[in-house]
Structures are given as structure tokens and as C-alpha cells.
PDB file of C-alpha atoms in Angstrom:
ATOM      1  CA  MET A 237      17.130   6.516   9.970  1.00  0.00           C
ATOM      2  CA  ILE A 238      18.898   6.188   6.613  1.00  0.00           C
ATOM      3  CA  ASN A 239      20.948   3.289   7.994  1.00  0.00           C
ATOM      4  CA  ILE A 240      17.754   1.536   9.084  1.00  0.00           C
ATOM      5  CA  ILE A 241      16.213   1.941   5.628  1.00  0.00           C
ATOM      6  CA  VAL A 242      19.373   0.707   3.882  1.00  0.00           C
ATOM      7  CA  THR A 243      19.519  -2.288   6.221  1.00  0.00           C
ATOM      8  CA  GLU A 244      15.879  -3.117   5.535  1.00  0.00           C
ATOM      9  CA  PHE A 245      16.461  -3.076   1.787  1.00  0.00           C
ATOM     10  CA  GLN A 246      19.375  -5.453   2.270  1.00  0.00           C
ATOM     11  CA  LYS A 247      17.094  -7.797   4.199  1.00  0.00           C
ATOM     12  CA  LEU A 248      14.453  -7.678   1.459  1.00  0.00           C
ATOM     13  CA  LYS A 249      16.628  -9.850  -0.766  1.00  0.00           C
ATOM     14  CA  ARG A 250      15.970 -12.766   1.610  1.00  0.00           C
ATOM     15  CA  TYR A 251      12.188 -12.337   1.741  1.00  0.00           C
ATOM     16  CA  SER A 252      10.226 -14.527  -0.670  1.00  0.00           C
ATOM     17  CA  ILE A 253       7.055 -12.676   0.366  1.00  0.00           C
ATOM     18  CA  LEU A 254       7.918 -10.075  -2.267  1.00  0.00           C
ATOM     19  CA  TRP A 255       6.906 -12.592  -4.928  1.00  0.00           C
ATOM     20  CA  VAL A 256       3.347 -12.362  -3.614  1.00  0.00           C
ATOM     21  CA  GLY A 257       3.342  -8.685  -4.496  1.00  0.00           C
ATOM     22  CA  THR A 258       4.841  -9.382  -7.908  1.00  0.00           C
ATOM     23  CA  VAL A 259       2.175 -11.961  -8.705  1.00  0.00           C
ATOM     24  CA  ALA A 260      -0.605  -9.699  -7.385  1.00  0.00           C
ATOM     25  CA  VAL A 261       0.488  -6.797  -9.599  1.00  0.00           C
ATOM     26  CA  LEU A 262       0.872  -9.020 -12.662  1.00  0.00           C
ATOM     27  CA  PHE A 263      -2.501 -10.661 -12.016  1.00  0.00           C
ATOM     28  CA  SER A 264      -4.152  -7.242 -11.768  1.00  0.00           C
ATOM     29  CA  ALA A 265      -2.802  -6.226 -15.191  1.00  0.00           C
ATOM     30  CA  LEU A 266      -3.737  -9.563 -16.807  1.00  0.00           C
ATOM     31  CA  LEU A 267      -7.220  -9.461 -15.283  1.00  0.00           C
ATOM     32  CA  ALA A 268      -7.734  -5.954 -16.653  1.00  0.00           C
ATOM     33  CA  ALA A 269      -6.738  -7.155 -20.134  1.00  0.00           C
ATOM     34  CA  PHE A 270      -9.215 -10.025 -19.885  1.00  0.00           C
ATOM     35  CA  GLN A 271     -11.959  -7.699 -18.633  1.00  0.00           C
ATOM     36  CA  GLN A 272     -11.428  -5.224 -21.449  1.00  0.00           C
ATOM     37  CA  THR A 273     -11.268  -7.862 -24.204  1.00  0.00           C
ATOM     38  CA  SER A 274     -14.408  -9.571 -22.903  1.00  0.00           C
ATOM     39  CA  ILE A 275     -16.269  -6.245 -22.940  1.00  0.00           C
ATOM     40  CA  LYS A 276     -14.969  -4.881 -26.241  1.00  0.00           C
ATOM     41  CA  GLY A 277     -14.819  -8.185 -28.095  1.00  0.00           C
ATOM     42  CA  HIS A 278     -12.851  -7.826 -31.316  1.00  0.00           C
ATOM     43  CA  GLU A 279     -12.780  -4.021 -31.136  1.00  0.00           C
ATOM     44  CA  MET A 280      -9.422  -2.308 -30.748  1.00  0.00           C
ATOM     45  CA  LEU A 281      -8.811  -1.567 -27.091  1.00  0.00           C
ATOM     46  CA  GLN A 282      -8.084   1.975 -25.963  1.00  0.00           C
ATOM     47  CA  TYR A 283      -4.950   2.232 -23.839  1.00  0.00           C
ATOM     48  CA  GLU A 284      -6.529   4.777 -21.500  1.00  0.00           C
ATOM     49  CA  ASN A 285      -9.468   2.463 -20.801  1.00  0.00           C
ATOM     50  CA  TYR A 286      -7.111  -0.427 -20.175  1.00  0.00           C
ATOM     51  CA  ALA A 287      -4.928   1.616 -17.803  1.00  0.00           C
ATOM     52  CA  ASN A 288      -8.052   2.744 -15.936  1.00  0.00           C
ATOM     53  CA  SER A 289      -9.068  -0.887 -15.535  1.00  0.00           C
ATOM     54  CA  VAL A 290      -5.658  -1.729 -14.069  1.00  0.00           C
ATOM     55  CA  ILE A 291      -5.958   1.173 -11.624  1.00  0.00           C
ATOM     56  CA  TRP A 292      -9.388  -0.070 -10.591  1.00  0.00           C
ATOM     57  CA  ASN A 293      -8.094  -3.598  -9.940  1.00  0.00           C
ATOM     58  CA  ASN A 294      -5.089  -2.257  -8.058  1.00  0.00           C
ATOM     59  CA  PHE A 295      -6.995  -0.220  -5.494  1.00  0.00           C
ATOM     60  CA  SER A 296      -9.884  -2.668  -5.070  1.00  0.00           C
ATOM     61  CA  MET A 297      -8.046  -6.000  -4.963  1.00  0.00           C
ATOM     62  CA  ALA A 298      -4.277  -6.119  -5.389  1.00  0.00           C
ATOM     63  CA  PHE A 299      -2.691  -3.283  -3.452  1.00  0.00           C
ATOM     64  CA  PRO A 300      -4.486  -2.954  -0.066  1.00  0.00           C
ATOM     65  CA  PHE A 301      -3.979  -6.538   1.088  1.00  0.00           C
ATOM     66  CA  MET A 302      -0.559  -6.756  -0.583  1.00  0.00           C
ATOM     67  CA  ILE A 303       0.738  -3.649   1.185  1.00  0.00           C
ATOM     68  CA  VAL A 304      -0.393  -4.844   4.616  1.00  0.00           C
ATOM     69  CA  LEU A 305       0.925  -8.359   3.940  1.00  0.00           C
ATOM     70  CA  ILE A 306       4.389  -7.188   2.907  1.00  0.00           C
ATOM     71  CA  GLY A 307       4.598  -4.420   5.503  1.00  0.00           C
ATOM     72  CA  GLY A 308       3.352  -6.652   8.284  1.00  0.00           C
ATOM     73  CA  TYR A 309       5.680  -9.458   7.270  1.00  0.00           C
ATOM     74  CA  ILE A 310       8.748  -7.200   7.249  1.00  0.00           C
ATOM     75  CA  ILE A 311       7.936  -5.959  10.753  1.00  0.00           C
ATOM     76  CA  ASN A 312       6.950  -9.401  12.014  1.00  0.00           C
ATOM     77  CA  ARG A 313      10.316 -10.917  11.031  1.00  0.00           C
ATOM     78  CA  GLU A 314      11.914  -9.080  13.941  1.00  0.00           C
ATOM     79  CA  TYR A 315       9.557 -10.895  16.311  1.00  0.00           C
ATOM     80  CA  VAL A 316       9.868 -14.309  14.646  1.00  0.00           C
ATOM     81  CA  ASP A 317      13.659 -14.218  14.299  1.00  0.00           C
ATOM     82  CA  HIS A 318      14.007 -12.926  17.881  1.00  0.00           C
ATOM     83  CA  THR A 319      16.211 -10.096  16.652  1.00  0.00           C
ATOM     84  CA  LEU A 320      14.117  -7.253  18.033  1.00  0.00           C
ATOM     85  CA  LYS A 321      15.384  -7.582  21.610  1.00  0.00           C
ATOM     86  CA  ASN A 322      18.981  -7.573  20.413  1.00  0.00           C
ATOM     87  CA  MET A 323      18.402  -4.571  18.140  1.00  0.00           C
ATOM     88  CA  LEU A 324      16.817  -2.586  20.936  1.00  0.00           C
ATOM     89  CA  THR A 325      19.928  -2.965  23.093  1.00  0.00           C
ATOM     90  CA  VAL A 326      21.454  -0.320  20.834  1.00  0.00           C
ATOM     91  CA  PRO A 327      20.070   3.212  21.331  1.00  0.00           C
ATOM     92  CA  ILE A 328      17.231   2.710  18.820  1.00  0.00           C
ATOM     93  CA  THR A 329      13.676   2.941  20.062  1.00  0.00           C
ATOM     94  CA  PHE A 330      10.990   0.599  18.783  1.00  0.00           C
ATOM     95  CA  ARG A 331       9.172   3.620  17.397  1.00  0.00           C
ATOM     96  CA  LYS A 332      12.200   4.714  15.362  1.00  0.00           C
ATOM     97  CA  LEU A 333      12.765   1.172  14.099  1.00  0.00           C
ATOM     98  CA  LEU A 334       9.117   0.881  13.092  1.00  0.00           C
ATOM     99  CA  THR A 335       9.247   4.256  11.334  1.00  0.00           C
ATOM    100  CA  GLY A 336      12.235   3.127   9.286  1.00  0.00           C
ATOM    101  CA  LYS A 337      10.455  -0.055   8.292  1.00  0.00           C
ATOM    102  CA  LEU A 338       7.313   1.852   7.283  1.00  0.00           C
ATOM    103  CA  ILE A 339       9.342   4.214   5.095  1.00  0.00           C
ATOM    104  CA  THR A 340      10.950   1.159   3.500  1.00  0.00           C
ATOM    105  CA  VAL A 341       7.525  -0.311   2.794  1.00  0.00           C
ATOM    106  CA  GLY A 342       6.444   2.959   1.183  1.00  0.00           C
ATOM    107  CA  LEU A 343       9.464   2.889  -1.135  1.00  0.00           C
ATOM    108  CA  VAL A 344       8.788  -0.751  -1.994  1.00  0.00           C
ATOM    109  CA  ILE A 345       5.180   0.081  -2.874  1.00  0.00           C
ATOM    110  CA  ALA A 346       6.400   2.873  -5.152  1.00  0.00           C
ATOM    111  CA  LEU A 347       8.497   0.244  -6.951  1.00  0.00           C
ATOM    112  CA  TYR A 348       5.453  -2.001  -7.232  1.00  0.00           C
ATOM    113  CA  GLY A 349       3.565   0.933  -8.728  1.00  0.00           C
ATOM    114  CA  PHE A 350       6.332   1.274 -11.304  1.00  0.00           C
ATOM    115  CA  PHE A 351       6.203  -2.473 -11.973  1.00  0.00           C
ATOM    116  CA  SER A 352       2.438  -2.182 -12.461  1.00  0.00           C
ATOM    117  CA  PHE A 353       3.096   0.492 -15.073  1.00  0.00           C
ATOM    118  CA  ILE A 354       5.629  -1.760 -16.852  1.00  0.00           C
ATOM    119  CA  CYS A 355       3.074  -4.600 -16.975  1.00  0.00           C
ATOM    120  CA  THR A 356       0.386  -2.215 -18.199  1.00  0.00           C
ATOM    121  CA  PHE A 357       2.660  -0.764 -20.860  1.00  0.00           C
ATOM    122  CA  ILE A 358       3.772  -4.165 -22.193  1.00  0.00           C
ATOM    123  CA  LEU A 359       0.259  -5.613 -22.270  1.00  0.00           C
ATOM    124  CA  GLY A 360      -0.981  -2.344 -23.737  1.00  0.00           C
ATOM    125  CA  MET A 361       1.437  -2.744 -26.629  1.00  0.00           C
ATOM    126  CA  LEU A 362      -0.004  -6.211 -27.239  1.00  0.00           C
ATOM    127  CA  PHE A 363      -3.693  -5.338 -27.007  1.00  0.00           C
ATOM    128  CA  CYS A 364      -3.934  -1.585 -27.702  1.00  0.00           C
ATOM    129  CA  HIS A 365      -2.341  -1.112 -31.106  1.00  0.00           C
ATOM    130  CA  GLY A 366      -2.179   2.380 -32.543  1.00  0.00           C
ATOM    131  CA  ASN A 367      -3.601   4.432 -29.666  1.00  0.00           C
ATOM    132  CA  MET A 368      -0.719   4.656 -27.181  1.00  0.00           C
ATOM    133  CA  SER A 369       0.379   8.267 -27.346  1.00  0.00           C
ATOM    134  CA  PRO A 370       3.337   9.402 -25.194  1.00  0.00           C
ATOM    135  CA  SER A 371       1.035  11.658 -23.173  1.00  0.00           C
ATOM    136  CA  LEU A 372      -1.306   8.773 -22.298  1.00  0.00           C
ATOM    137  CA  VAL A 373       1.618   6.551 -21.354  1.00  0.00           C
ATOM    138  CA  ALA A 374       3.107   9.254 -19.121  1.00  0.00           C
ATOM    139  CA  LYS A 375      -0.303   9.858 -17.557  1.00  0.00           C
ATOM    140  CA  SER A 376      -0.747   6.152 -16.792  1.00  0.00           C
ATOM    141  CA  PHE A 377       2.707   6.055 -15.178  1.00  0.00           C
ATOM    142  CA  LEU A 378       1.887   8.910 -12.797  1.00  0.00           C
ATOM    143  CA  GLN A 379      -1.554   7.487 -12.032  1.00  0.00           C
ATOM    144  CA  LEU A 380      -0.384   3.936 -11.308  1.00  0.00           C
ATOM    145  CA  VAL A 381       2.486   5.018  -9.072  1.00  0.00           C
ATOM    146  CA  GLY A 382       0.334   7.693  -7.428  1.00  0.00           C
ATOM    147  CA  MET A 383      -2.542   5.316  -6.721  1.00  0.00           C
ATOM    148  CA  GLY A 384      -0.150   2.810  -5.198  1.00  0.00           C
ATOM    149  CA  PHE A 385       1.138   5.471  -2.812  1.00  0.00           C
ATOM    150  CA  CYS A 386      -2.409   6.594  -1.945  1.00  0.00           C
ATOM    151  CA  CYS A 387      -3.323   2.986  -1.127  1.00  0.00           C
ATOM    152  CA  TYR A 388      -0.238   2.822   1.085  1.00  0.00           C
ATOM    153  CA  LEU A 389      -1.370   5.888   3.038  1.00  0.00           C
ATOM    154  CA  ALA A 390      -4.892   4.471   3.302  1.00  0.00           C
ATOM    155  CA  VAL A 391      -3.746   1.225   4.951  1.00  0.00           C
ATOM    156  CA  LEU A 392      -0.816   2.660   6.931  1.00  0.00           C
ATOM    157  CA  PRO A 393      -2.777   2.827  10.226  1.00  0.00           C
ATOM    158  CA  ILE A 394      -3.699  -0.850   9.791  1.00  0.00           C
ATOM    159  CA  ILE A 395      -0.035  -1.826   9.455  1.00  0.00           C
ATOM    160  CA  ILE A 396       0.918   0.187  12.536  1.00  0.00           C
ATOM    161  CA  PHE A 397      -1.941  -1.108  14.678  1.00  0.00           C
ATOM    162  CA  PHE A 398      -1.312  -4.780  13.928  1.00  0.00           C
ATOM    163  CA  SER A 399       2.471  -4.469  14.262  1.00  0.00           C
ATOM    164  CA  ARG A 400       2.179  -4.315  18.039  1.00  0.00           C
ATOM    165  CA  LYS A 401       2.081  -8.088  18.422  1.00  0.00           C
ATOM    166  CA  GLN A 402       3.764 -11.054  16.782  1.00  0.00           C
ATOM    167  CA  ASN A 403       1.741 -12.436  13.824  1.00  0.00           C
ATOM    168  CA  GLY A 404      -0.885  -9.760  14.378  1.00  0.00           C
ATOM    169  CA  PHE A 405      -0.469  -8.600  10.791  1.00  0.00           C
ATOM    170  CA  LEU A 406      -2.356 -11.682   9.538  1.00  0.00           C
ATOM    171  CA  ALA A 407      -5.618 -10.250  10.860  1.00  0.00           C
ATOM    172  CA  GLY A 408      -4.696  -6.929   9.293  1.00  0.00           C
ATOM    173  CA  VAL A 409      -4.313  -8.583   5.881  1.00  0.00           C
ATOM    174  CA  GLY A 410      -7.890  -9.861   6.031  1.00  0.00           C
ATOM    175  CA  ILE A 411      -9.203  -6.472   7.093  1.00  0.00           C
ATOM    176  CA  ALA A 412      -7.227  -4.748   4.332  1.00  0.00           C
ATOM    177  CA  PHE A 413      -8.669  -7.072   1.684  1.00  0.00           C
ATOM    178  CA  VAL A 414     -12.240  -6.327   2.777  1.00  0.00           C
ATOM    179  CA  TYR A 415     -11.291  -2.651   3.106  1.00  0.00           C
ATOM    180  CA  GLY A 416     -10.167  -2.531  -0.523  1.00  0.00           C
ATOM    181  CA  PHE A 417     -12.949  -4.726  -1.884  1.00  0.00           C
ATOM    182  CA  CYS A 418     -15.590  -2.455  -0.352  1.00  0.00           C
ATOM    183  CA  GLY A 419     -14.113   0.330  -2.449  1.00  0.00           C
ATOM    184  CA  ILE A 420     -15.726  -1.287  -5.499  1.00  0.00           C
ATOM    185  CA  PHE A 421     -19.167  -0.509  -4.127  1.00  0.00           C
ATOM    186  CA  ILE A 422     -18.244   2.912  -2.752  1.00  0.00           C
ATOM    187  CA  ALA A 423     -16.464   4.286  -5.838  1.00  0.00           C
ATOM    188  CA  GLY A 424     -18.845   6.494  -7.770  1.00  0.00           C
ATOM    189  CA  LYS A 425     -21.127   6.969  -4.772  1.00  0.00           C
ATOM    190  CA  ASN A 426     -21.396   9.928  -2.427  1.00  0.00           C
ATOM    191  CA  LEU A 427     -18.786   8.417  -0.093  1.00  0.00           C
ATOM    192  CA  THR A 428     -16.001   8.219  -2.687  1.00  0.00           C
ATOM    193  CA  ASP A 429     -14.247  11.335  -1.403  1.00  0.00           C
ATOM    194  CA  TYR A 430     -14.522  10.221   2.233  1.00  0.00           C
ATOM    195  CA  TYR A 431     -13.353   6.611   1.886  1.00  0.00           C
ATOM    196  CA  PRO A 432      -9.534   6.536   2.148  1.00  0.00           C
ATOM    197  CA  ILE A 433      -9.050   3.742  -0.401  1.00  0.00           C
ATOM    198  CA  THR A 434     -11.072   5.546  -3.084  1.00  0.00           C
ATOM    199  CA  ALA A 435      -9.962   9.061  -2.115  1.00  0.00           C
ATOM    200  CA  GLY A 436      -6.843   8.596  -4.202  1.00  0.00           C
ATOM    201  CA  LEU A 437      -8.870   8.313  -7.413  1.00  0.00           C
ATOM    202  CA  GLY A 438      -9.584  12.013  -7.560  1.00  0.00           C
ATOM    203  CA  ILE A 439      -6.037  12.932  -6.566  1.00  0.00           C
ATOM    204  CA  ILE A 440      -4.592  11.018  -9.536  1.00  0.00           C
ATOM    205  CA  LYS A 441      -7.363  12.403 -11.802  1.00  0.00           C
ATOM    206  CA  PHE A 442      -8.879   9.021 -12.555  1.00  0.00           C
ATOM    207  CA  THR A 443     -11.324   9.335 -15.465  1.00  0.00           C
ATOM    208  CA  GLY A 444     -12.990   5.914 -15.440  1.00  0.00           C
ATOM    209  CA  ASP A 445     -16.086   5.840 -17.606  1.00  0.00           C
ATOM    210  CA  GLY A 446     -16.455   9.621 -17.440  1.00  0.00           C
ATOM    211  CA  THR A 447     -19.284   9.593 -14.890  1.00  0.00           C
ATOM    212  CA  LEU A 448     -17.156   9.990 -11.756  1.00  0.00           C
ATOM    213  CA  THR A 449     -16.853  13.343 -10.015  1.00  0.00           C
ATOM    214  CA  PHE A 450     -14.416  14.108  -7.214  1.00  0.00           C
ATOM    215  CA  ASN A 451     -13.776  16.750  -4.597  1.00  0.00           C
ATOM    216  CA  VAL A 452      -9.982  16.767  -4.754  1.00  0.00           C
ATOM    217  CA  SER A 453      -9.576  19.182  -1.835  1.00  0.00           C
ATOM    218  CA  LEU A 454     -11.597  16.905   0.426  1.00  0.00           C
ATOM    219  CA  GLU A 455      -9.657  13.852  -0.736  1.00  0.00           C
ATOM    220  CA  ILE A 456      -6.357  15.557   0.081  1.00  0.00           C
ATOM    221  CA  VAL A 457      -7.715  16.305   3.559  1.00  0.00           C
ATOM    222  CA  ILE A 458      -8.600  12.613   3.974  1.00  0.00           C
ATOM    223  CA  MET A 459      -5.070  11.580   2.981  1.00  0.00           C
ATOM    224  CA  LEU A 460      -3.586  14.131   5.391  1.00  0.00           C
ATOM    225  CA  PHE A 461      -5.844  12.744   8.110  1.00  0.00           C
ATOM    226  CA  MET A 462      -4.523   9.218   7.479  1.00  0.00           C
ATOM    227  CA  ILE A 463      -0.959  10.529   7.712  1.00  0.00           C
ATOM    228  CA  THR A 464      -1.753  12.380  10.945  1.00  0.00           C
ATOM    229  CA  LEU A 465      -3.474   9.317  12.405  1.00  0.00           C
ATOM    230  CA  SER A 466      -0.447   7.190  11.557  1.00  0.00           C
ATOM    231  CA  ILE A 467       1.932   9.672  13.196  1.00  0.00           C
ATOM    232  CA  VAL A 468      -0.196   9.780  16.351  1.00  0.00           C
ATOM    233  CA  MET A 469      -0.260   5.977  16.499  1.00  0.00           C
ATOM    234  CA  LEU A 470       3.525   5.889  16.151  1.00  0.00           C
ATOM    235  CA  LEU A 471       3.974   8.472  18.896  1.00  0.00           C
ATOM    236  CA  CYS A 472       1.813   6.386  21.218  1.00  0.00           C
ATOM    237  CA  MET A 473       3.999   3.307  20.773  1.00  0.00           C
ATOM    238  CA  LYS A 474       7.082   2.818  22.902  1.00  0.00           C
ATOM    239  CA  GLY A 475       8.763  -0.228  24.331  1.00  0.00           C
ATOM    240  CA  TYR A 476       8.921  -3.944  23.665  1.00  0.00           C
ATOM    241  CA  LYS A 477       8.273  -6.898  25.922  1.00  0.00           C
ATOM    242  CA  ASP A 478       7.744 -10.611  25.214  1.00  0.00           C
ATOM    243  CA  GLY A 479       6.801 -10.231  21.565  1.00  0.00           C
ATOM    244  CA  VAL A 480       4.488  -7.285  22.166  1.00  0.00           C
ATOM    245  CA  ALA A 481       5.088  -3.630  21.419  1.00  0.00           C
ATOM    246  CA  MET A 482       3.736  -1.728  24.393  1.00  0.00           C
ATOM    247  CA  PRO A 483       1.802   1.537  24.372  1.00  0.00           C
ATOM    248  CA  LYS A 484       3.770   4.554  25.540  1.00  0.00           C
ATOM    249  CA  ASN A 485       2.334   4.702  29.047  1.00  0.00           C
ATOM    250  CA  LYS A 486       2.907   1.000  29.655  1.00  0.00           C
ATOM    251  CA  GLY A 487       6.481   1.349  28.464  1.00  0.00           C
ATOM    252  CA  LYS A 488       7.075   3.953  31.161  1.00  0.00           C
ATOM    253  CA  LYS A 489       5.567   1.758  33.874  1.00  0.00           C
ATOM    254  CA  HIS A 490       7.740  -1.140  32.819  1.00  0.00           C
ATOM    255  CA  ALA A 491      10.838   1.051  33.003  1.00  0.00           C
ATOM    256  CA  VAL A 492       9.927   2.094  36.560  1.00  0.00           C
ATOM    257  CA  ARG A 493       9.505  -1.501  37.713  1.00  0.00           C
ATOM    258  CA  ARG A 494      13.009  -2.393  36.518  1.00  0.00           C
ATOM    259  CA  THR A 495      14.751   0.459  38.359  1.00  0.00           C
TER     260      THR A 495
END
């Protein structure tokens, strides 16, 4: 598994799709700065408010579609480059290969969360003079990285489902964008704790405007459910044929026909 992850990171250097994630994260931070300055006018911006705005943009716009796009693209390259059949001649199952790629995507998203913090910190120094205490900066770091990981868990089943077929991830990207955008209307409502995209807000102790309340225990259960669902979906996938990853039962039938 470690060899698969290391190999995937070596491949990442050739993928220009990573620039989409970089631009999305940077755009989220710049948009938050514009939103805060347009609301506050000439008043001095508070770093905590600015960081909260970045978190809001990340979970509602930037991260969900970006995670599915990058994750789906990394998996889809094996179909497009026709390398999957060759790789599966070695004793590596499609399920194990997919698991390694998903772990790689999770690590990449953690790096994007760190990059989001760097953008937030730099822009915060430009727009939030005099109110950036070390505790607030450390808090924003944990929240931005944590929210990125929660978004990853929330869309993980989408990545797995649409990885079964070549170019299937494109439909998943559209669904993920709508999935995240709907979080704008759900956050602060009674469904906040139940909606996977917004469930991470309570886990990272998002303060927002001070009116949000969360049931952290319930949100942790929702995240655990998404992890369990993803594991079940992985266990049900086995085999590869003509650009399609087959369900487990079909993989067995195919093996019988060839004997």
C-alpha cells in the first residue's frame, strides 16, 4: 500500500489538474477578503471573521467539486492511459489500487488545506492589521485543514461510485458542486448536523456569526457513516473489464467464464 501511495505522489508531478485546486483555494481566500471588505467598508477587519469567511467558501464552493475533480482525474488516468490492465497483471486487486489512490487524494487535500491556511494568513496580514494573535492563527490552521478533511470524507462515496467507469468522474464533479453549494442554504438550519458537507462545521468548532449551534456527537456519527459507506462500496468492487470496474459478484462470474 505504501508503494502505491509513493508511486501516486510521483505521478502527481505530471498532472496539471492540480493547478485547478491551487486556483480554487486561492480564489476562495481572495473572495473572502472581498466579501469582508465590502461588508465592513473602511473598518479594520477581524482575522477570525476573515478566516470564518474562508472556511465558508471552502466547504460551499471550492473544496467539494475540487476534491472530486482531482480524485476522479487521478483514478481516471489509469483508464485513459490504458495502464490499468497492465498494473492488474501484478498481484494487486483493483480495490487495493483504488484504496491507495483514495489515501493519496486525502493526503493531497490535507496539503490543500494547509495551502488555504497560508493564503488566509498572508491576506490576513494585509487586511487584518493588529488583531492576529497566535491563538487565532493556530485555530484557523486547525479549522482550515480539518474542514478540508471533513469535505473529503463527505464526498468520498461520490469519488468511489463514479470511479467504476472511464470518465465517469465528470458527472461526479457536477454533483459535488451542487452538493457543496446546497450547504449554503442548509448551514444554520435544522439539517446542519445531518448534512455531511456541513457536519464538519461543528467538528472544527466553527463560530461564524455566533448564531450557529451544533450537535458535535451527531456530526461525528455522520462522518463515521460516510467512512463506513465508503468502505462498504470499496468492498463491493472487484475486477476490471473494458474500462469498467465491475461489482464484486460480476467479477466472480467473469473469472468463472475464463476458466
